[in-house]
Coordinates of C-alpha atoms in Angstrom, one line a residue:
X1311 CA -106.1 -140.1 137.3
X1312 CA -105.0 -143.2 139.5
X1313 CA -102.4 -145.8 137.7
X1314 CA -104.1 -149.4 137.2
X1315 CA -101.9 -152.1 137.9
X1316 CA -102.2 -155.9 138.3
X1317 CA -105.3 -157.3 137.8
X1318 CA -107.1 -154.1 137.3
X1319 CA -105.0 -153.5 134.2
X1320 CA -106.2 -156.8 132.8
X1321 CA -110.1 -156.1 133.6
X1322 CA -109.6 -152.4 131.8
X1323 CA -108.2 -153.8 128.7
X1324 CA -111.3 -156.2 128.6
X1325 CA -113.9 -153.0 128.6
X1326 CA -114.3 -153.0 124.6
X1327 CA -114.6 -156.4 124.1
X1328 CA -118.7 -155.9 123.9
X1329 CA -118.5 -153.4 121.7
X1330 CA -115.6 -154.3 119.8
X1331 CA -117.5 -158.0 119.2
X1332 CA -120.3 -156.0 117.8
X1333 CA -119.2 -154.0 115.7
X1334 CA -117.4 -156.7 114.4
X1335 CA -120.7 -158.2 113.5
X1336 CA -121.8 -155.5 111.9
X1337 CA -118.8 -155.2 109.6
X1338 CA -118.3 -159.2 109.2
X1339 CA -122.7 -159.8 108.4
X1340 CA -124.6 -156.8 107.8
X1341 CA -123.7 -156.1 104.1
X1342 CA -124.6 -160.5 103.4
X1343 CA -127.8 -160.0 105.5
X1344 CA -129.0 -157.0 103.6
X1345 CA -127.6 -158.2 100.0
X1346 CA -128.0 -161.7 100.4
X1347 CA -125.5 -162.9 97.9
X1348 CA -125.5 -166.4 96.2
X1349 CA -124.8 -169.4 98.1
X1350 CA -125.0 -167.8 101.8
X1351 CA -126.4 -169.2 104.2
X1352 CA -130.3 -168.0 104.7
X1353 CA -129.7 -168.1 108.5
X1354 CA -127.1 -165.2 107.5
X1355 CA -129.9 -163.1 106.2
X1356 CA -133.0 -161.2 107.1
X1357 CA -135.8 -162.1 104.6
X1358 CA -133.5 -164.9 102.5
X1359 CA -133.2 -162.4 99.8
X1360 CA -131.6 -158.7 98.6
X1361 CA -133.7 -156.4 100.1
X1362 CA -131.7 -153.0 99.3
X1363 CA -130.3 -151.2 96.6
X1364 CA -127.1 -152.4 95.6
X1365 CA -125.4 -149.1 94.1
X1366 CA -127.1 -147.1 96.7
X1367 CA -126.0 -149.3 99.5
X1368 CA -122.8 -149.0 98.2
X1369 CA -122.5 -145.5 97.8
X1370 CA -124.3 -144.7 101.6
X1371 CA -122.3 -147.4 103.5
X1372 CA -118.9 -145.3 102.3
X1373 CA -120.3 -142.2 103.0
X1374 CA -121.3 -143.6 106.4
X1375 CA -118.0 -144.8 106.8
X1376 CA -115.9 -141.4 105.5
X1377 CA -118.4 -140.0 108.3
X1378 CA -117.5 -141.8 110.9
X1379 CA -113.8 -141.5 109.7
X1380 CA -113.9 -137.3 109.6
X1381 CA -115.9 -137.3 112.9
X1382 CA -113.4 -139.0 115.1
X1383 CA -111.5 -135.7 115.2
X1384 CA -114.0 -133.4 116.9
X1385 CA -115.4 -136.7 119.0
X1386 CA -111.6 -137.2 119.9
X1387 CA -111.3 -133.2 120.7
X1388 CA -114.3 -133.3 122.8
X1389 CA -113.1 -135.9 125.2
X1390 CA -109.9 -134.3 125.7
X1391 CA -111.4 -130.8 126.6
X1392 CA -114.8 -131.7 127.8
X1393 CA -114.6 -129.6 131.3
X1394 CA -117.2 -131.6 133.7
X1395 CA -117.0 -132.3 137.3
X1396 CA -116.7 -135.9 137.0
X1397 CA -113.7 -137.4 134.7
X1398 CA -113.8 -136.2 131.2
X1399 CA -113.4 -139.7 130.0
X1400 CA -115.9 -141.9 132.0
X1401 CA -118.2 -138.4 130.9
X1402 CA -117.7 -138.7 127.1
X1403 CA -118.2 -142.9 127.1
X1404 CA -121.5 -142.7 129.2
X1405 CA -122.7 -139.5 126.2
X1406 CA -121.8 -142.5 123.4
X1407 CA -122.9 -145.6 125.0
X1408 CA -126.9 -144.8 125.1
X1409 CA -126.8 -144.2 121.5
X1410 CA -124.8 -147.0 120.0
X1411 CA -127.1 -149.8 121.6
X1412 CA -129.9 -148.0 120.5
X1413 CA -129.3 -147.7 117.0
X1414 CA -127.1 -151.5 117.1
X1415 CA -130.7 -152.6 118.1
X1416 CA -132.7 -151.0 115.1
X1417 CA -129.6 -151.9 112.8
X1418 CA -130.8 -155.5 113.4
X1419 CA -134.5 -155.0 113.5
X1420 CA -135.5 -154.2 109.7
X1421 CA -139.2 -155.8 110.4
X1422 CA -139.4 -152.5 112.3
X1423 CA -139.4 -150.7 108.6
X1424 CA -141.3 -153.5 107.0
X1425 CA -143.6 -151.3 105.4
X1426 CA -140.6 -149.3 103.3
X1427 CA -139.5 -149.9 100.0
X1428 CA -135.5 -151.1 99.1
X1429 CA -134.8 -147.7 98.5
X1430 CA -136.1 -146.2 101.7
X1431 CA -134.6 -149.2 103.9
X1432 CA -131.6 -148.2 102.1
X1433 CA -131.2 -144.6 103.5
X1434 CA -132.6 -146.5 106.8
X1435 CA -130.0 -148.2 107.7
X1436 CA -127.1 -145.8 106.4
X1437 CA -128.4 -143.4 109.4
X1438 CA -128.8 -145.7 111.5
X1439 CA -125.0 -147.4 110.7
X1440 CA -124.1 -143.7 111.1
X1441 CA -125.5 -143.0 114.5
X1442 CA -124.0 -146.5 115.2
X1443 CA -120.5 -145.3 113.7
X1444 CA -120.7 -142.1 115.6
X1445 CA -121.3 -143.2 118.7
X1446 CA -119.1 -145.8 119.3
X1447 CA -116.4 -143.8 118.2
X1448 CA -116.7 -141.7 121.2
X1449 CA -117.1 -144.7 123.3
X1450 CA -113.8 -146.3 121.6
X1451 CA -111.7 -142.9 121.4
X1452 CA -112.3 -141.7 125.2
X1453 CA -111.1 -145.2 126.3
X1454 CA -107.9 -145.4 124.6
X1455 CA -107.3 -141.5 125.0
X1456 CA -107.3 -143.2 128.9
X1457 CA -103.9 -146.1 127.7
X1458 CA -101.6 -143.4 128.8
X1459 CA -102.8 -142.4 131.2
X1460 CA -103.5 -145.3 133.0
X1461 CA -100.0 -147.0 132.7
X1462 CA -96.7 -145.8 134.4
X1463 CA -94.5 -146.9 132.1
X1464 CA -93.7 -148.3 128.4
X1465 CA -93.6 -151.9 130.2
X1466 CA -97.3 -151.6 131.6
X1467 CA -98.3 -149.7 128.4
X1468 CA -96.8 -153.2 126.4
X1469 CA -98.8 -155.2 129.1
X1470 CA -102.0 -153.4 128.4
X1471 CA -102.1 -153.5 124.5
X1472 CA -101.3 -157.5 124.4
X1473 CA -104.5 -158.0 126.9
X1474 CA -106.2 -155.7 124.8
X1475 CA -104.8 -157.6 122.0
X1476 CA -105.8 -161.4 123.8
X1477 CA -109.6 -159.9 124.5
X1478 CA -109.4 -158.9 120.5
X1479 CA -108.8 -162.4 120.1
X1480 CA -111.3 -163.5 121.8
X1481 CA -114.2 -161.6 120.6
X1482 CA -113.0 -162.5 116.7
X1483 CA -113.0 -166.2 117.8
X1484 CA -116.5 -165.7 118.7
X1485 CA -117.7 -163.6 115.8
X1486 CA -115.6 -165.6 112.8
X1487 CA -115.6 -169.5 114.4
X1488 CA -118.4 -169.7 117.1
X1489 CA -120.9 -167.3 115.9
X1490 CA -121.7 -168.9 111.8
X1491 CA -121.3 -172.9 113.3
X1492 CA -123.1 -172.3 116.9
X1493 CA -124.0 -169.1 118.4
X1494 CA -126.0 -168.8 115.7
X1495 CA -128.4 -171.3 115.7
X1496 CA -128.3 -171.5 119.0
X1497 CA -129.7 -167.8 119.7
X1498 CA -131.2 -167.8 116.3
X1499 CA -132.1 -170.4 114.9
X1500 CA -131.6 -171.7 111.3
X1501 CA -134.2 -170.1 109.6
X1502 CA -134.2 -166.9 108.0
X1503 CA -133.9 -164.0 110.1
X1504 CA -131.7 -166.0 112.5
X1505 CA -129.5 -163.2 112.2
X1506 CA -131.6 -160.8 114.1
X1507 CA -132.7 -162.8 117.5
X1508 CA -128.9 -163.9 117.5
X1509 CA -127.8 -159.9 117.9
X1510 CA -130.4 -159.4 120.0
X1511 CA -129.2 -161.9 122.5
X1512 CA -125.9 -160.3 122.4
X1513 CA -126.4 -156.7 122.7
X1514 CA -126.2 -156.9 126.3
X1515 CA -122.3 -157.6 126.3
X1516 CA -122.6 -153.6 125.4
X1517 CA -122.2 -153.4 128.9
X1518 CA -118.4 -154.1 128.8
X1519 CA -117.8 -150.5 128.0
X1520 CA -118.7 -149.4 131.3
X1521 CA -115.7 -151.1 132.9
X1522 CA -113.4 -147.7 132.6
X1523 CA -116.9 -145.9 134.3
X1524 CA -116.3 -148.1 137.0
X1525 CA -112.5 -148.3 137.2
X1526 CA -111.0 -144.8 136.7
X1527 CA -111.0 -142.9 139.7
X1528 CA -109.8 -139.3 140.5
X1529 CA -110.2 -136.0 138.8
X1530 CA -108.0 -134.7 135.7
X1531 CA -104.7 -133.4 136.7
X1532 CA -105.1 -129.8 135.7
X1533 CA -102.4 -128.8 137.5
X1534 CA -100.1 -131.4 135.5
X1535 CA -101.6 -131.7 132.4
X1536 CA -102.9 -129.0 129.9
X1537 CA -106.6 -130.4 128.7
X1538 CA -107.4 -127.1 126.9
X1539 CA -104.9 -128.0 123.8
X1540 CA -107.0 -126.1 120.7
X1541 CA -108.2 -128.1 118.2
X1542 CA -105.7 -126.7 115.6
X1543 CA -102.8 -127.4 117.9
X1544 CA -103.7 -130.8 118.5
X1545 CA -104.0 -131.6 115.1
X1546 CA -100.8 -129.9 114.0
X1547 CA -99.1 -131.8 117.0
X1548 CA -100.3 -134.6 116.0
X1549 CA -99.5 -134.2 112.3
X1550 CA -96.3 -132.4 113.2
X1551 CA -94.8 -136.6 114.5
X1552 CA -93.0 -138.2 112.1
X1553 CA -93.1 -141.6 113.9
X1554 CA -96.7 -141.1 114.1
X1555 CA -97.0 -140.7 110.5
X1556 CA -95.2 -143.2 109.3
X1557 CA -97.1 -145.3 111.4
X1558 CA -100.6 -144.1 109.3
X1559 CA -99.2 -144.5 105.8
X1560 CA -98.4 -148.3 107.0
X1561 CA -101.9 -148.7 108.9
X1562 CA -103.7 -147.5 106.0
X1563 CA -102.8 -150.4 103.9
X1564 CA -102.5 -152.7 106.4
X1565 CA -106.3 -152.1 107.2
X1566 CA -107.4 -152.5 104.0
X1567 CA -106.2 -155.5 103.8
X1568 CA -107.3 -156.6 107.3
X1569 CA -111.0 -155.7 106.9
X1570 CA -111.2 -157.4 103.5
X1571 CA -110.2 -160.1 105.2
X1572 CA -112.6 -160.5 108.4
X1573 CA -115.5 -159.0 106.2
X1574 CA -115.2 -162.2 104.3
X1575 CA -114.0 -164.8 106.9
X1576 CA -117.0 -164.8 108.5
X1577 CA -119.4 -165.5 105.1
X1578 CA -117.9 -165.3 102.0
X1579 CA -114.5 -167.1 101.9
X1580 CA -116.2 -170.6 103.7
X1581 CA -119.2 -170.1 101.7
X1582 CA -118.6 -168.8 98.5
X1583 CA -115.1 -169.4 98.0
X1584 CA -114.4 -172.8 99.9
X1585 CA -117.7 -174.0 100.0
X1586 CA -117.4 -175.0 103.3
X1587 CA -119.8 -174.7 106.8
X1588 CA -120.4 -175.6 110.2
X1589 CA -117.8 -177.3 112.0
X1590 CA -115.3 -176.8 109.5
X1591 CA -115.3 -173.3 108.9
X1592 CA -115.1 -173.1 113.3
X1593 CA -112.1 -175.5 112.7
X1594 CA -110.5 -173.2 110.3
X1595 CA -111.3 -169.5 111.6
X1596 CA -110.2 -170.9 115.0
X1597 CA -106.9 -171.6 113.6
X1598 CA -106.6 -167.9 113.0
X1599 CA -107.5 -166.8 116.3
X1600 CA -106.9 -169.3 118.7
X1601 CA -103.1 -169.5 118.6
X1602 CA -102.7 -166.2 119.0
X1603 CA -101.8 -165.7 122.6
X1604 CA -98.6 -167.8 121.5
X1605 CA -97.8 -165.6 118.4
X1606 CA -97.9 -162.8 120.5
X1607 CA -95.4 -164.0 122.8
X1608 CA -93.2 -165.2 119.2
X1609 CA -93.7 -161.8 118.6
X1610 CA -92.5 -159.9 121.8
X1611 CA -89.2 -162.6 121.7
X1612 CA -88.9 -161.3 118.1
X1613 CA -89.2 -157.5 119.0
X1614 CA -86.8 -157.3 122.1
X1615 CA -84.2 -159.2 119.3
X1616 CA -84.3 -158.1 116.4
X1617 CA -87.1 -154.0 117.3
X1618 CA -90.5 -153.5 117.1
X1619 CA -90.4 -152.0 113.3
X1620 CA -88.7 -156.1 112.1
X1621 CA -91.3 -157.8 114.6
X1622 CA -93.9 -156.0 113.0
X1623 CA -93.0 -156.9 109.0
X1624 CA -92.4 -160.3 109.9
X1625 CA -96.4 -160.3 110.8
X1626 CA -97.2 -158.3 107.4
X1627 CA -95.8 -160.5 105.8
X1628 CA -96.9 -163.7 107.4
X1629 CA -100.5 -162.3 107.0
X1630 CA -100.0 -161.5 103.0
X1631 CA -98.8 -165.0 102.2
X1632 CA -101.8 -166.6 104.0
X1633 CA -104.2 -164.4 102.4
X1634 CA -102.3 -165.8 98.9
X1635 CA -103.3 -169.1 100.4
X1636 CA -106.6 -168.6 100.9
X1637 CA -107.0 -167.4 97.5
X1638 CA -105.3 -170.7 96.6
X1639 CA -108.2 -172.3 98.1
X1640 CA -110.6 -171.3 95.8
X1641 CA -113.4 -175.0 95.7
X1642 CA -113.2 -174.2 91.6
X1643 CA -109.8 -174.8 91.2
X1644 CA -110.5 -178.4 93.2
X1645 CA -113.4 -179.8 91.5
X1646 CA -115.9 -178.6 93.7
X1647 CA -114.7 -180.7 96.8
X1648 CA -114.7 -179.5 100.7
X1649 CA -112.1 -181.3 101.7
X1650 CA -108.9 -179.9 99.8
X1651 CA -109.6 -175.9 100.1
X1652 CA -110.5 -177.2 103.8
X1653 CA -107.3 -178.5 104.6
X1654 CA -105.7 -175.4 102.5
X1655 CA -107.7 -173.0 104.9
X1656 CA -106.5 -174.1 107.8
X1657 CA -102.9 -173.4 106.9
X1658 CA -103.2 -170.1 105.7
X1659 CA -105.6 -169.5 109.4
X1660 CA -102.6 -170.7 111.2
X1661 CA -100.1 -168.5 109.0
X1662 CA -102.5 -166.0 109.7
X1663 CA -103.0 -166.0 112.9
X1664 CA -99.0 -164.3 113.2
X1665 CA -100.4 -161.2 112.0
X1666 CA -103.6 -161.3 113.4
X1667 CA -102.9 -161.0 116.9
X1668 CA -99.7 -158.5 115.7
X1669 CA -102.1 -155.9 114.3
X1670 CA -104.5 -156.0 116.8
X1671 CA -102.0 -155.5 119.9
X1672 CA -99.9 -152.7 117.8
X1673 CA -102.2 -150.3 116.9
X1674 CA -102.8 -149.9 120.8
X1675 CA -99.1 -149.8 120.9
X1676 CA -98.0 -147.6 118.5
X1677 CA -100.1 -143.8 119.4
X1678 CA -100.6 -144.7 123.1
X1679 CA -96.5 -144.8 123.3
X1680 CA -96.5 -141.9 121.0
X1681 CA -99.1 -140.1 123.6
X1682 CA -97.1 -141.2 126.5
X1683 CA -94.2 -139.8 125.4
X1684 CA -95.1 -136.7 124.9
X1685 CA -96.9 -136.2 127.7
X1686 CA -93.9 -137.1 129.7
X1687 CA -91.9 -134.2 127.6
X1688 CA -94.4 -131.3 127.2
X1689 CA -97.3 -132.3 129.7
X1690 CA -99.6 -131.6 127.3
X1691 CA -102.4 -134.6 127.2
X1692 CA -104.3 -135.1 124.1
X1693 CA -104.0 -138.9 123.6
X1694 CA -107.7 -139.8 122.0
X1695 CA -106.6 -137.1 118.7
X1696 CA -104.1 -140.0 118.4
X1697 CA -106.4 -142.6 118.5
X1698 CA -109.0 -140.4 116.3
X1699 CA -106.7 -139.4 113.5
X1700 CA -105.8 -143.3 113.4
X1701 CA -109.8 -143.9 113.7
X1702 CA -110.0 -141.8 110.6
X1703 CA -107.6 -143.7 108.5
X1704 CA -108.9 -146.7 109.7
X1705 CA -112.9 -146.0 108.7
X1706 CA -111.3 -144.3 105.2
X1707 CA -109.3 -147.5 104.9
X1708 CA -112.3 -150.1 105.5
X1709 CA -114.6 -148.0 103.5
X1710 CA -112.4 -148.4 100.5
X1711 CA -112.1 -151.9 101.1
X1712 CA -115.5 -152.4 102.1
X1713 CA -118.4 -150.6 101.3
X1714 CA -116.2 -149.9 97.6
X1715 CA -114.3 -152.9 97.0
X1716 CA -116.2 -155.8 98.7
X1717 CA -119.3 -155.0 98.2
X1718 CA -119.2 -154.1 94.9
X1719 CA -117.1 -156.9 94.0
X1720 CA -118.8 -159.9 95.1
X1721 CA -122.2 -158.7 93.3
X1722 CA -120.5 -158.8 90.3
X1723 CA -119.9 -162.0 88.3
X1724 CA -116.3 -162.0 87.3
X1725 CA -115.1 -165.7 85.5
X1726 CA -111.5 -166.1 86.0
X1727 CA -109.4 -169.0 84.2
X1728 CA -112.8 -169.8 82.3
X1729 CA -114.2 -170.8 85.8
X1730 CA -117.5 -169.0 87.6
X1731 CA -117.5 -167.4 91.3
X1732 CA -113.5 -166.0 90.5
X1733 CA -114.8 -162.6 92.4
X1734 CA -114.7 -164.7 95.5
X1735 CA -110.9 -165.7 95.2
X1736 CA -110.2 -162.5 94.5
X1737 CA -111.4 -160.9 98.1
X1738 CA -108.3 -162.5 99.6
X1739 CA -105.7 -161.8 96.7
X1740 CA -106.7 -158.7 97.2
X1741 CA -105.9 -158.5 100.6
X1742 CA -102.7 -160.1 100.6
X1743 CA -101.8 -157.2 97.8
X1744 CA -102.3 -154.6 100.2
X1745 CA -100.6 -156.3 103.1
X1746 CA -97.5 -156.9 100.8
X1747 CA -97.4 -153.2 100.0
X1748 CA -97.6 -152.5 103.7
X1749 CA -94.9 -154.7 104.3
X1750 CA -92.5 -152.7 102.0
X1751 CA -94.0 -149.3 103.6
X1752 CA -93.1 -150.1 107.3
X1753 CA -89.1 -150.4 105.6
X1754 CA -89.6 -145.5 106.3
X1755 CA -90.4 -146.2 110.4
X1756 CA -87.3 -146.1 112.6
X1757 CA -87.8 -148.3 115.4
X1758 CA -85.8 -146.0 118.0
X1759 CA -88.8 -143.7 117.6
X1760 CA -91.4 -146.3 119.1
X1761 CA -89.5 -146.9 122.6
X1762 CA -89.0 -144.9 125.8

């Protein structure tokens, strides 16, 4: 496979940013559209009101996500010993692609099933959020199986996981602080079911993924690199890593954390627990995105000081104390008012915003330098199981925090210091727990084991 360099590199790393954007939608507003929960915007919804089962939601969301977490492995082995005349990679992302628009489009269509009852649209849209799951996991793991490959070097590697990390950014600027004040109403509307024509009208930035079709050239190296790796020896190698390892057991609470955190910046933190909307909750989730192209560069002066490992904790903990702030923000403990948890929002978004773009770049970083590595040492290439036995913590991770935690939690009323709505502040708290542990977990990775 031909190195990228220059501004290919930077046109590679922007290939997921359609799907990554949309999946992000569907984790940040498909569980508010389909439970509708008090105070959301109707715009946010499909009908204006709960139109599933809330314990069976629940319960077939997780299973859809502990799917999608246990499938990554033989999606992952399949693009690294698919045998096909053209590139096993570009192969593997075209067999994914057709099916994850398909089913994103029903996902947001539910006047297709208008004629089925809450507990039939229920079991609707888990197999359609599995198919959805499913696929772009294949999409997602046979690009980033490509990150070592594609790079020469731990420097280029770096490079590539920071654009990755900008065009990350980007697409949770759009989905947090453009999408709820503008792009909404302006491909939607403001009326109920807004939700729906707004996804429509993005579903064709899909067509992102299609950039590493177009962009990787050459055959795989037989001759250089083993594809044919068994499945049990690829999971036993990639088990077998102690660096890697360590790396999962501080991912896994550090995406807990994470996704209860975008799940409810982009509804239930301005709406519920602030009580704030339209230009001030852009404002405020722009603070935690837009800065961080300049964190990132705090945070590479940081690393080449003081090691990746320190740079890194620095982030966790950044992120923990703003999600501690947000909770702080809660409109009860302020009368009621905007204008306070407002201005208390937009510090913890800039705090934030540390961690943010930290997280995003390193978990690029961390298995494609593993990968790189070893393919340097043995010459045996399986780089997407990386990437899929992270995906699997990941989806196990978020549905914990998700489809268990969230969900549950803010359909329940839970008073807290005599006041109403105290499941709301508890969403962040809740994060900022799990960061804080993560924090003290990243103390067992060496940072020697993360560089060239």
């Amino acid at each position: 496979m031909k190195k990228l360099t220059g501004w290919k590199l930077f046109v590679y790393s922007m290939a997921g940013l359609g799907p990554n954007l949309l999946m992000t939608l569907v984790t940040g507003y498909l569980n508010d559209a389909l439970l509708a929960p008090t105070g959301l915007d109707p715009a946010k919804t499909f009908t204006g009101s709960l139109i599933v089962s809330v314990g069976l939601c629940s319960v077939l969301f997780f299973i859809a996500k502990v799917l999608d977490a246990f499938i990554d492995v033989p999606l992952a082995y399949l693009s690294d010993r698919l045998r096909c005349k053209m590139n096993r990679r570009k192969a593997t992302i075209l067999m994914g692609w057709f099916p994850m628009v398909g089913s994103f489009l029903l996902l947001w269509n539910p006047s297709i099933f208008s004629g089925a009852g809450a507990t039939a649209f229920t079991w609707i849209e888990a197999l359609l959020l599995m198919v959805f799951y499913s696929s772009y996991t294949l999409c997602m793991v046979s690009y980033y199986g490509t990150f070592a490959s594609v790079t020469e070097n731990e420097k280029q590697l770096n490079a590539l996981s920071h654009y990755k990390a900008f065009f990350d950014t980007v697409q949770y600027c759009v989905a947090y602080a453009l999408f709820p004040a503008l792009l909404l109403k302006l491909l939607g509307g403001t009326e109920v079911g807004a939700i729906s024509r707004a996804m429509m009208m993005l579903a064709p930035l899909m067509l992102t993924m299609l950039i590493p079709v177009a962009l990787i050239h050459g055959k795989d190296e037989e001759e250089k690199v083993d594809q044919r790796i068994p499945l049990g020896e690829s999971l036993r190698i990639s088990f077998a890593s102690q660096p890697f390892r360590r790396w999962l057991f501080t991912l896994l609470l550090v995406h807990m954390g994470l996704m209860l955190f975008l799940t409810g910046i982009g509804t239930t933190i301005p709406d519920s627990l602030m009580g704030i909307r339209g230009w001030q909750v852009t404002v405020m989730n722009s603070a935690a995105f837009a800065p961080v192209p300049l964190m990132l560069i705090i945070y590479n002066i940081v690393r080449k000081r003081k090691g990746t490992r320190f740079a890194l904790q620095t982030s966790l903990f950044a992120f923990a104390v703003a999600m501690f702030t947000f909770a702080a923000a809660w409109k009860q403990l302020w009368g009621g008012t905007w204008l306070i948890p407002f201005i208390i929002g937009l510090i913890a978004s800039t705090i934030g915003s540390y961690g943010v773009g930290v997280i995003f770049s390193v978990t690029y970083y961390f298995p494609a330098q593993i990968a790189a590595k070893e393919i340097s040492t043995t010459g045996k290439d399986h780089s997407s199981m990386y990437f899929a036995i992270q995906g699997l913590v990941t989806q196990i991770s978020s549905a914990i925090g998700v489809n268990l935690i969230y969900t549950n939690l803010i359909s329940w009323e839970i008073p807290l210091f005599g006041l109403e709505g105290g499941q709301y502040m508890l969403v962040p708290a809740l994060a900022g727990v799990m960061l804080l542990l993560a924090f003290f977990a990243a103390f067992r990775m060496k940072d020697d084991m993360y560089k060239d």
